[in-house]
Short mmCIF file of C-alpha atoms in Angstrom, two decimals:
data_model
loop_
_atom_site.label_atom_id
_atom_site.label_comp_id
_atom_site.label_asym_id
_atom_site.label_seq_id
_atom_site.Cartn_x
_atom_site.Cartn_y
_atom_site.Cartn_z
CA UNK A 1 -33.85 4.86 19.71
CA UNK A 2 -34.49 2.16 22.27
CA UNK A 3 -32.24 1.84 25.32
CA UNK A 4 -30.85 -1.53 24.15
CA UNK A 5 -29.82 -0.05 20.79
CA UNK A 6 -28.35 3.01 22.47
CA UNK A 7 -26.20 0.89 24.77
CA UNK A 8 -24.94 -1.22 21.86
CA UNK A 9 -23.92 1.92 20.03
CA UNK A 10 -22.25 3.29 23.18
CA UNK A 11 -20.10 0.15 23.41
CA UNK A 12 -18.89 0.45 19.83
CA UNK A 13 -19.25 3.45 17.54
CA UNK A 14 -19.81 6.00 20.31
CA UNK A 15 -16.82 4.99 22.45
CA UNK A 16 -14.70 4.76 19.31
CA UNK A 17 -15.89 8.12 17.93
CA UNK A 18 -17.26 6.64 14.72
CA UNK A 19 -20.75 8.13 14.81
CA UNK A 20 -21.97 10.54 12.17
CA UNK A 21 -22.95 14.00 13.38
CA UNK A 22 -26.67 13.19 13.13
CA UNK A 23 -26.34 9.86 14.96
CA UNK A 24 -24.27 11.53 17.67
CA UNK A 25 -26.94 14.24 18.21
CA UNK A 26 -29.68 11.64 18.29
CA UNK A 27 -27.81 9.60 20.91
CA UNK A 28 -27.10 12.69 23.01
CA UNK A 29 -30.81 13.61 22.94
CA UNK A 30 -31.60 10.14 24.27
CA UNK A 31 -28.94 10.45 26.99
CA UNK A 32 -30.38 13.81 28.07
CA UNK A 33 -33.73 12.15 28.68
CA UNK A 34 -32.72 8.69 29.99
CA UNK A 35 -31.01 8.41 33.37
CA UNK A 36 -30.21 4.68 32.98
CA UNK A 37 -28.41 5.15 29.66
CA UNK A 38 -26.61 8.24 31.01
CA UNK A 39 -25.21 6.15 33.88
CA UNK A 40 -24.32 3.40 31.44
CA UNK A 41 -22.42 5.89 29.26
CA UNK A 42 -20.53 7.30 32.29
CA UNK A 43 -19.52 3.83 33.39
CA UNK A 44 -18.39 2.91 29.86
CA UNK A 45 -16.13 5.97 29.79
CA UNK A 46 -14.71 5.13 33.20
CA UNK A 47 -14.10 1.44 32.54
CA UNK A 48 -13.58 1.19 28.80
CA UNK A 49 -11.85 4.43 27.83
CA UNK A 50 -9.81 5.97 30.67
CA UNK A 51 -7.70 2.94 31.72
CA UNK A 52 -6.64 2.18 28.15
CA UNK A 53 -5.65 5.78 27.48
CA UNK A 54 -3.41 5.74 30.54
CA UNK A 55 -1.65 2.56 29.50
CA UNK A 56 2.10 2.81 29.03
CA UNK A 57 3.77 1.60 25.87
CA UNK A 58 5.91 -1.40 26.64
CA UNK A 59 9.31 -2.09 25.09
CA UNK A 60 10.87 -5.51 24.60
CA UNK A 61 14.20 -6.11 26.34
CA UNK A 62 17.29 -6.08 24.11
CA UNK A 63 17.70 -9.82 24.67
CA UNK A 64 14.72 -10.39 22.35
CA UNK A 65 16.58 -8.89 19.38
CA UNK A 66 19.75 -10.79 20.33
CA UNK A 67 17.85 -14.08 20.13
CA UNK A 68 16.15 -13.15 16.86
CA UNK A 69 19.50 -12.06 15.43
CA UNK A 70 21.18 -15.33 16.45
CA UNK A 71 18.40 -17.38 14.86
CA UNK A 72 18.32 -15.56 11.53
CA UNK A 73 22.13 -15.58 11.24
CA UNK A 74 22.02 -19.32 11.83
CA UNK A 75 19.33 -19.71 9.17
CA UNK A 76 21.36 -17.65 6.69
CA UNK A 77 24.34 -19.95 7.22
CA UNK A 78 22.30 -23.04 6.47
CA UNK A 79 20.85 -21.55 3.27
CA UNK A 80 22.22 -23.02 -0.04
CA UNK A 81 25.11 -20.75 -1.03
CA UNK A 82 26.61 -22.27 -4.21
CA UNK A 83 25.91 -20.62 -7.56
CA UNK A 84 24.19 -23.75 -8.84
CA UNK A 85 21.95 -23.89 -5.82
CA UNK A 86 21.19 -20.21 -6.27
CA UNK A 87 20.40 -20.75 -9.93
CA UNK A 88 18.13 -23.70 -9.09
CA UNK A 89 16.42 -21.71 -6.36
CA UNK A 90 15.88 -18.90 -8.89
CA UNK A 91 14.34 -21.32 -11.36
CA UNK A 92 12.06 -22.90 -8.84
CA UNK A 93 11.04 -19.45 -7.60
CA UNK A 94 10.29 -18.30 -11.14
CA UNK A 95 8.44 -21.43 -12.24
CA UNK A 96 6.88 -22.58 -9.07
CA UNK A 97 4.72 -25.45 -10.33
CA UNK A 98 2.60 -27.22 -7.77
CA UNK A 99 4.19 -30.59 -6.93
CA UNK A 100 1.26 -32.78 -8.15
CA UNK A 101 1.29 -31.01 -11.55
CA UNK A 102 5.05 -31.53 -11.86
CA UNK A 103 4.72 -35.22 -10.98
CA UNK A 104 1.89 -35.69 -13.50
CA UNK A 105 3.92 -34.01 -16.26
CA UNK A 106 6.93 -36.23 -15.49
CA UNK A 107 4.73 -39.34 -15.60
CA UNK A 108 3.24 -38.35 -18.99
CA UNK A 109 6.77 -37.76 -20.36
CA UNK A 110 8.01 -41.15 -19.18
CA UNK A 111 4.97 -42.91 -20.66
CA UNK A 112 5.44 -41.11 -24.00
CA UNK A 113 9.12 -42.18 -24.24
CA UNK A 114 8.29 -45.78 -23.27
CA UNK A 115 5.53 -45.96 -25.89
CA UNK A 116 7.77 -44.56 -28.65
CA UNK A 117 10.58 -47.03 -27.89
CA UNK A 118 8.14 -49.96 -27.86
CA UNK A 119 6.61 -48.98 -31.18
CA UNK A 120 10.00 -48.52 -32.87
CA UNK A 121 11.25 -51.90 -31.71
CA UNK A 122 8.07 -53.73 -32.76
CA UNK A 123 7.99 -55.11 -36.41
CA UNK A 124 5.54 -53.47 -38.78
CA UNK A 125 3.86 -56.81 -39.54
CA UNK A 126 3.45 -60.10 -37.77
CA UNK A 127 6.20 -62.80 -37.53
CA UNK A 128 5.28 -64.33 -40.89
CA UNK A 129 5.40 -61.01 -42.63
CA UNK A 130 8.80 -60.38 -41.08
CA UNK A 131 10.12 -63.67 -42.38
CA UNK A 132 8.81 -62.82 -45.87
CA UNK A 133 10.54 -59.45 -45.70
CA UNK A 134 13.81 -61.07 -44.75
CA UNK A 135 13.52 -63.56 -47.58
CA UNK A 136 12.79 -60.80 -50.07
CA UNK A 137 15.74 -58.77 -48.77
CA UNK A 138 18.02 -61.84 -49.07
CA UNK A 139 16.88 -62.45 -52.65
CA UNK A 140 17.47 -58.76 -53.50
CA UNK A 141 20.98 -58.81 -52.01
CA UNK A 142 21.75 -62.03 -53.90
CA UNK A 143 20.54 -60.44 -57.12
CA UNK A 144 22.74 -57.40 -56.48
CA UNK A 145 25.72 -59.61 -55.84
CA UNK A 146 24.96 -61.49 -59.01
CA UNK A 147 24.71 -58.24 -60.95
CA UNK A 148 27.95 -56.99 -59.44
CA UNK A 149 29.64 -60.20 -60.54
CA UNK A 150 28.28 -59.76 -64.02
CA UNK A 151 29.43 -56.15 -64.03
CA UNK A 152 32.87 -57.20 -62.90
CA UNK A 153 32.97 -59.58 -65.77
CA UNK A 154 31.63 -57.05 -68.22
CA UNK A 155 34.18 -54.39 -67.13
CA UNK A 156 36.19 -55.77 -69.96
CA UNK A 157 33.10 -56.38 -72.08
CA UNK A 158 31.08 -54.53 -74.70
CA UNK A 159 29.50 -51.77 -72.73
CA UNK A 160 32.72 -50.28 -71.39
CA UNK A 161 32.25 -51.26 -67.76
CA UNK A 162 28.66 -50.06 -67.18
CA UNK A 163 27.44 -53.37 -65.93
CA UNK A 164 24.20 -52.76 -64.08
CA UNK A 165 20.83 -53.14 -65.71
CA UNK A 166 19.85 -49.53 -64.90
CA UNK A 167 22.98 -48.09 -66.39
CA UNK A 168 22.51 -50.21 -69.43
CA UNK A 169 18.94 -48.96 -69.74
CA UNK A 170 19.94 -45.28 -69.60
CA UNK A 171 22.95 -45.63 -71.81
CA UNK B 1 5.92 4.52 14.09
CA UNK B 2 8.94 5.04 11.85
CA UNK B 3 8.00 3.97 8.34
CA UNK B 4 10.18 1.43 6.62
CA UNK B 5 10.91 2.00 2.92
CA UNK B 6 10.16 -0.62 0.27
CA UNK B 7 13.87 -1.05 -0.66
CA UNK B 8 14.65 -1.82 3.01
CA UNK B 9 11.96 -4.51 3.03
CA UNK B 10 13.33 -5.95 -0.23
CA UNK B 11 16.89 -5.95 1.16
CA UNK B 12 15.69 -7.76 4.27
CA UNK B 13 13.86 -10.29 2.09
CA UNK B 14 17.15 -10.93 0.28
CA UNK B 15 18.79 -11.78 3.59
CA UNK B 16 20.22 -8.42 4.76
CA UNK B 17 20.36 -8.65 8.54
CA UNK B 18 20.94 -4.87 8.81
CA UNK B 19 17.75 -4.14 6.87
CA UNK B 20 15.86 -6.65 8.98
CA UNK B 21 17.14 -5.04 12.16
CA UNK B 22 15.76 -1.70 10.91
CA UNK B 23 12.35 -3.37 10.56
CA UNK B 24 12.61 -4.80 14.05
CA UNK B 25 13.64 -1.45 15.57
CA UNK B 26 10.67 0.27 13.92
CA UNK B 27 7.98 -2.31 14.66
CA UNK B 28 9.32 -4.44 17.52
CA UNK B 29 7.76 -2.35 20.32
CA UNK B 30 4.34 -2.43 18.62
CA UNK B 31 4.45 -6.17 18.16
CA UNK B 32 5.67 -6.68 21.74
CA UNK B 33 2.93 -4.41 23.08
CA UNK B 34 0.17 -6.33 21.30
CA UNK B 35 1.58 -9.70 22.29
CA UNK B 36 2.13 -8.64 25.91
CA UNK B 37 -1.42 -7.26 26.22
CA UNK B 38 -2.74 -10.47 24.73
CA UNK B 39 -0.76 -12.77 27.03
CA UNK B 40 -0.09 -10.63 30.12
CA UNK B 41 3.08 -12.59 30.74
CA UNK B 42 6.50 -11.09 30.04
CA UNK B 43 8.39 -14.32 29.25
CA UNK B 44 5.65 -15.57 26.94
CA UNK B 45 5.44 -12.15 25.28
CA UNK B 46 9.20 -12.18 24.62
CA UNK B 47 9.10 -15.72 23.20
CA UNK B 48 6.15 -14.95 20.94
CA UNK B 49 7.72 -11.66 19.77
CA UNK B 50 10.80 -13.64 18.85
CA UNK B 51 8.66 -16.14 16.91
CA UNK B 52 6.84 -13.31 15.15
CA UNK B 53 10.05 -11.80 13.80
CA UNK B 54 11.64 -15.12 12.83
CA UNK B 55 8.41 -15.93 10.95
CA UNK B 56 8.49 -12.49 9.31
CA UNK B 57 12.11 -13.04 8.26
CA UNK B 58 11.23 -16.38 6.64
CA UNK B 59 8.11 -15.08 4.90
CA UNK B 60 9.31 -11.65 3.85
CA UNK B 61 9.98 -12.94 0.30
CA UNK B 62 6.27 -13.63 -0.08
CA UNK B 63 5.22 -10.14 1.08
CA UNK B 64 3.75 -8.41 -1.97
CA UNK B 65 3.06 -4.92 -0.60
CA UNK B 66 -0.70 -5.39 -1.08
CA UNK B 67 -1.25 -4.32 2.53
CA UNK B 68 1.00 -2.18 4.70
CA UNK B 69 3.90 -3.94 6.42
CA UNK B 70 2.43 -2.78 9.75
CA UNK B 71 -0.90 -4.54 9.05
CA UNK B 72 0.94 -7.68 7.94
CA UNK B 73 3.01 -7.65 11.14
CA UNK B 74 -0.07 -7.15 13.30
CA UNK B 75 -1.68 -10.11 11.52
CA UNK B 76 1.25 -12.42 12.24
CA UNK B 77 1.59 -11.13 15.80
CA UNK B 78 -2.09 -11.53 16.67
CA UNK B 79 -2.30 -14.97 15.04
CA UNK B 80 0.67 -16.27 17.00
CA UNK B 81 -0.50 -14.59 20.21
CA UNK B 82 -4.04 -15.97 19.85
CA UNK B 83 -2.68 -19.48 19.25
CA UNK B 84 -0.36 -19.14 22.22
CA UNK B 85 -3.16 -17.82 24.43
CA UNK B 86 -5.50 -20.64 23.43
CA UNK B 87 -2.79 -23.21 24.12
CA UNK B 88 -2.05 -21.65 27.49
CA UNK B 89 -5.70 -21.51 28.43
CA UNK B 90 -5.98 -25.22 27.91
CA UNK B 91 -3.44 -25.69 30.63
CA UNK B 92 -5.30 -26.05 33.88
CA UNK B 93 -2.68 -24.61 36.24
CA UNK B 94 -2.66 -21.31 34.34
CA UNK B 95 -6.44 -21.03 34.67
CA UNK B 96 -6.17 -21.47 38.42
CA UNK B 97 -3.44 -18.81 38.59
CA UNK B 98 -5.65 -16.43 36.59
CA UNK B 99 -8.59 -17.01 38.87
CA UNK B 100 -6.42 -16.18 41.87
CA UNK B 101 -5.08 -13.05 40.23
CA UNK B 102 -8.57 -12.01 39.18
CA UNK B 103 -9.77 -12.39 42.76
CA UNK B 104 -6.94 -10.15 43.98
CA UNK B 105 -7.79 -7.54 41.35
CA UNK B 106 -11.46 -7.62 42.26
CA UNK B 107 -10.48 -7.12 45.88
CA UNK B 108 -8.22 -4.14 45.13
CA UNK B 109 -9.19 -0.90 46.75
CA UNK B 110 -9.09 1.84 44.11
CA UNK B 111 -6.65 4.15 45.85
CA UNK B 112 -5.83 7.66 44.69
CA UNK B 113 -3.16 9.16 42.41
CA UNK B 114 -0.30 7.23 40.80
CA UNK B 115 -0.97 4.07 42.76
CA UNK B 116 -4.55 4.12 41.54
CA UNK B 117 -3.48 4.61 37.95
CA UNK B 118 -0.95 1.82 38.22
CA UNK B 119 -3.56 -0.48 39.70
CA UNK B 120 -6.08 0.57 37.09
CA UNK B 121 -3.62 -0.33 34.31
CA UNK B 122 -2.85 -3.62 35.99
CA UNK B 123 -6.56 -4.32 36.35
CA UNK B 124 -7.16 -3.67 32.68
CA UNK B 125 -4.51 -6.20 31.71
CA UNK B 126 -5.83 -8.81 34.09
CA UNK B 127 -9.46 -8.18 33.21
CA UNK B 128 -8.59 -8.53 29.53
CA UNK B 129 -7.55 -12.08 30.25
CA UNK B 130 -11.15 -12.86 31.12
CA UNK B 131 -12.08 -12.35 27.47
CA UNK B 132 -11.62 -15.01 24.86
CA UNK B 133 -8.48 -14.51 22.74
CA UNK B 134 -10.40 -13.35 19.65
CA UNK B 135 -12.25 -10.62 21.57
CA UNK B 136 -9.05 -9.70 23.38
CA UNK B 137 -7.17 -9.28 20.09
CA UNK B 138 -9.84 -6.83 18.85
CA UNK B 139 -9.76 -4.81 22.08
CA UNK B 140 -5.97 -4.69 22.21
CA UNK B 141 -5.68 -3.53 18.60
CA UNK B 142 -8.41 -0.94 19.10
CA UNK B 143 -7.79 0.38 22.61
CA UNK B 144 -4.02 0.04 23.04
CA UNK B 145 -2.85 0.35 19.44
CA UNK B 146 -5.54 2.73 18.19
CA UNK B 147 -6.25 0.81 14.98
CA UNK B 148 -9.44 1.67 13.11
CA UNK B 149 -12.14 -0.97 12.63
CA UNK B 150 -11.01 -1.34 9.02
CA UNK B 151 -7.39 -1.88 10.06
CA UNK B 152 -8.45 -4.46 12.66
CA UNK B 153 -10.53 -6.27 10.04
CA UNK B 154 -7.50 -6.37 7.71
CA UNK B 155 -5.10 -7.45 10.45
CA UNK B 156 -7.33 -10.26 11.71
CA UNK B 157 -8.75 -11.15 8.30
CA UNK B 158 -12.35 -10.78 9.48
CA UNK B 159 -15.19 -8.53 8.34
CA UNK B 160 -16.23 -5.22 9.91
CA UNK B 161 -19.36 -6.64 11.52
CA UNK B 162 -17.27 -9.28 13.28
CA UNK B 163 -14.93 -6.57 14.55
CA UNK B 164 -17.87 -4.59 15.90
CA UNK B 165 -19.51 -7.64 17.47
CA UNK B 166 -16.28 -8.82 19.15
CA UNK B 167 -15.65 -5.34 20.54
CA UNK B 168 -19.21 -5.13 21.84
CA UNK B 169 -19.16 -8.53 23.53
CA UNK B 170 -15.69 -7.95 24.96
CA UNK B 171 -16.68 -4.59 26.40
CA UNK B 172 -19.93 -5.96 27.80
CA UNK B 173 -17.86 -8.52 29.65
CA UNK B 174 -15.43 -5.87 30.94
CA UNK B 175 -18.36 -3.81 32.22
CA UNK B 176 -19.86 -6.87 33.91
CA UNK B 177 -16.53 -7.64 35.61
CA UNK B 178 -16.25 -4.04 36.69
CA UNK B 179 -19.72 -4.17 38.28
CA UNK B 180 -18.74 -7.40 39.98
CA UNK B 181 -15.74 -5.61 41.43
CA UNK B 182 -17.85 -2.76 42.75
CA UNK B 183 -20.27 -5.20 44.38
CA UNK B 184 -17.30 -7.05 45.88
CA UNK B 185 -16.10 -3.82 47.47
CA UNK B 186 -19.48 -2.97 49.01
#
């Protein structure tokens, strides 16, 4: 191993005790022969290992929890508390669609309803055809009325009150 | 570290303040330690610790137990501390204060016994501030908290090679500062 590689390993895997047994032996052999790397290793232990091991564990003052507690209690109060709000929150949690997808779906729905209404309100044919239909319907209604009048007359007639043409046909 | 059970975490996610306090009591000192070592400023460390736990409370519903709660907490704590440190370092007056403190540390005579140990600890904290926040986070998690490289990678969401390289560069810088101190004394 070259000195540069040895020193890189000392700063990471060696100091952190991550070397395999073979790698450790190989590094120690190099240290036994190289004064510069041996001094480097001693300095690394002194500067990078000992001070950290002596460090005390620090504890936060109780005031930190008091402030956290006050903030989360405040947040809990401002949360939606009604059953409906809870139900809605449950639904949105369960089916959490991304907002753009939800907006696109709503737009498609609105367009579909608008198209259906427009088609239903539009006549099947053009204006002339519509007029013809109306005329035909008027003639049919007039014919029915005429038939009904005839039937009313014939109630006392030969066929015993079965006045319509269809009835007459079947009877 | 006292382990927190899954039902306690779920209760806290549902809004139980008692369950959340149990989480704070178990992990608060670890979070505070990391944040304090990152910032080396008690008031800032307390504020950031507070932010960490309020953030945890809000996000606990999204915690899916894919990593340990401890790793998740370290991630939030280091992210907030790194952001805070970067923001602070942009403020010129803090940089001047650090330079002054660094000069006093470099001038410190390494006395014997308890005083020496106290000074040594103080020096470590101050010297750590010379590192960039990303390197500092790796060193704090490794050297103060004893996390493995794999745990650091998970906590900081970086790969193992980045962990190794940040540790190496950070330690190189600490060694360089230490040499500078020795030369200053001579």
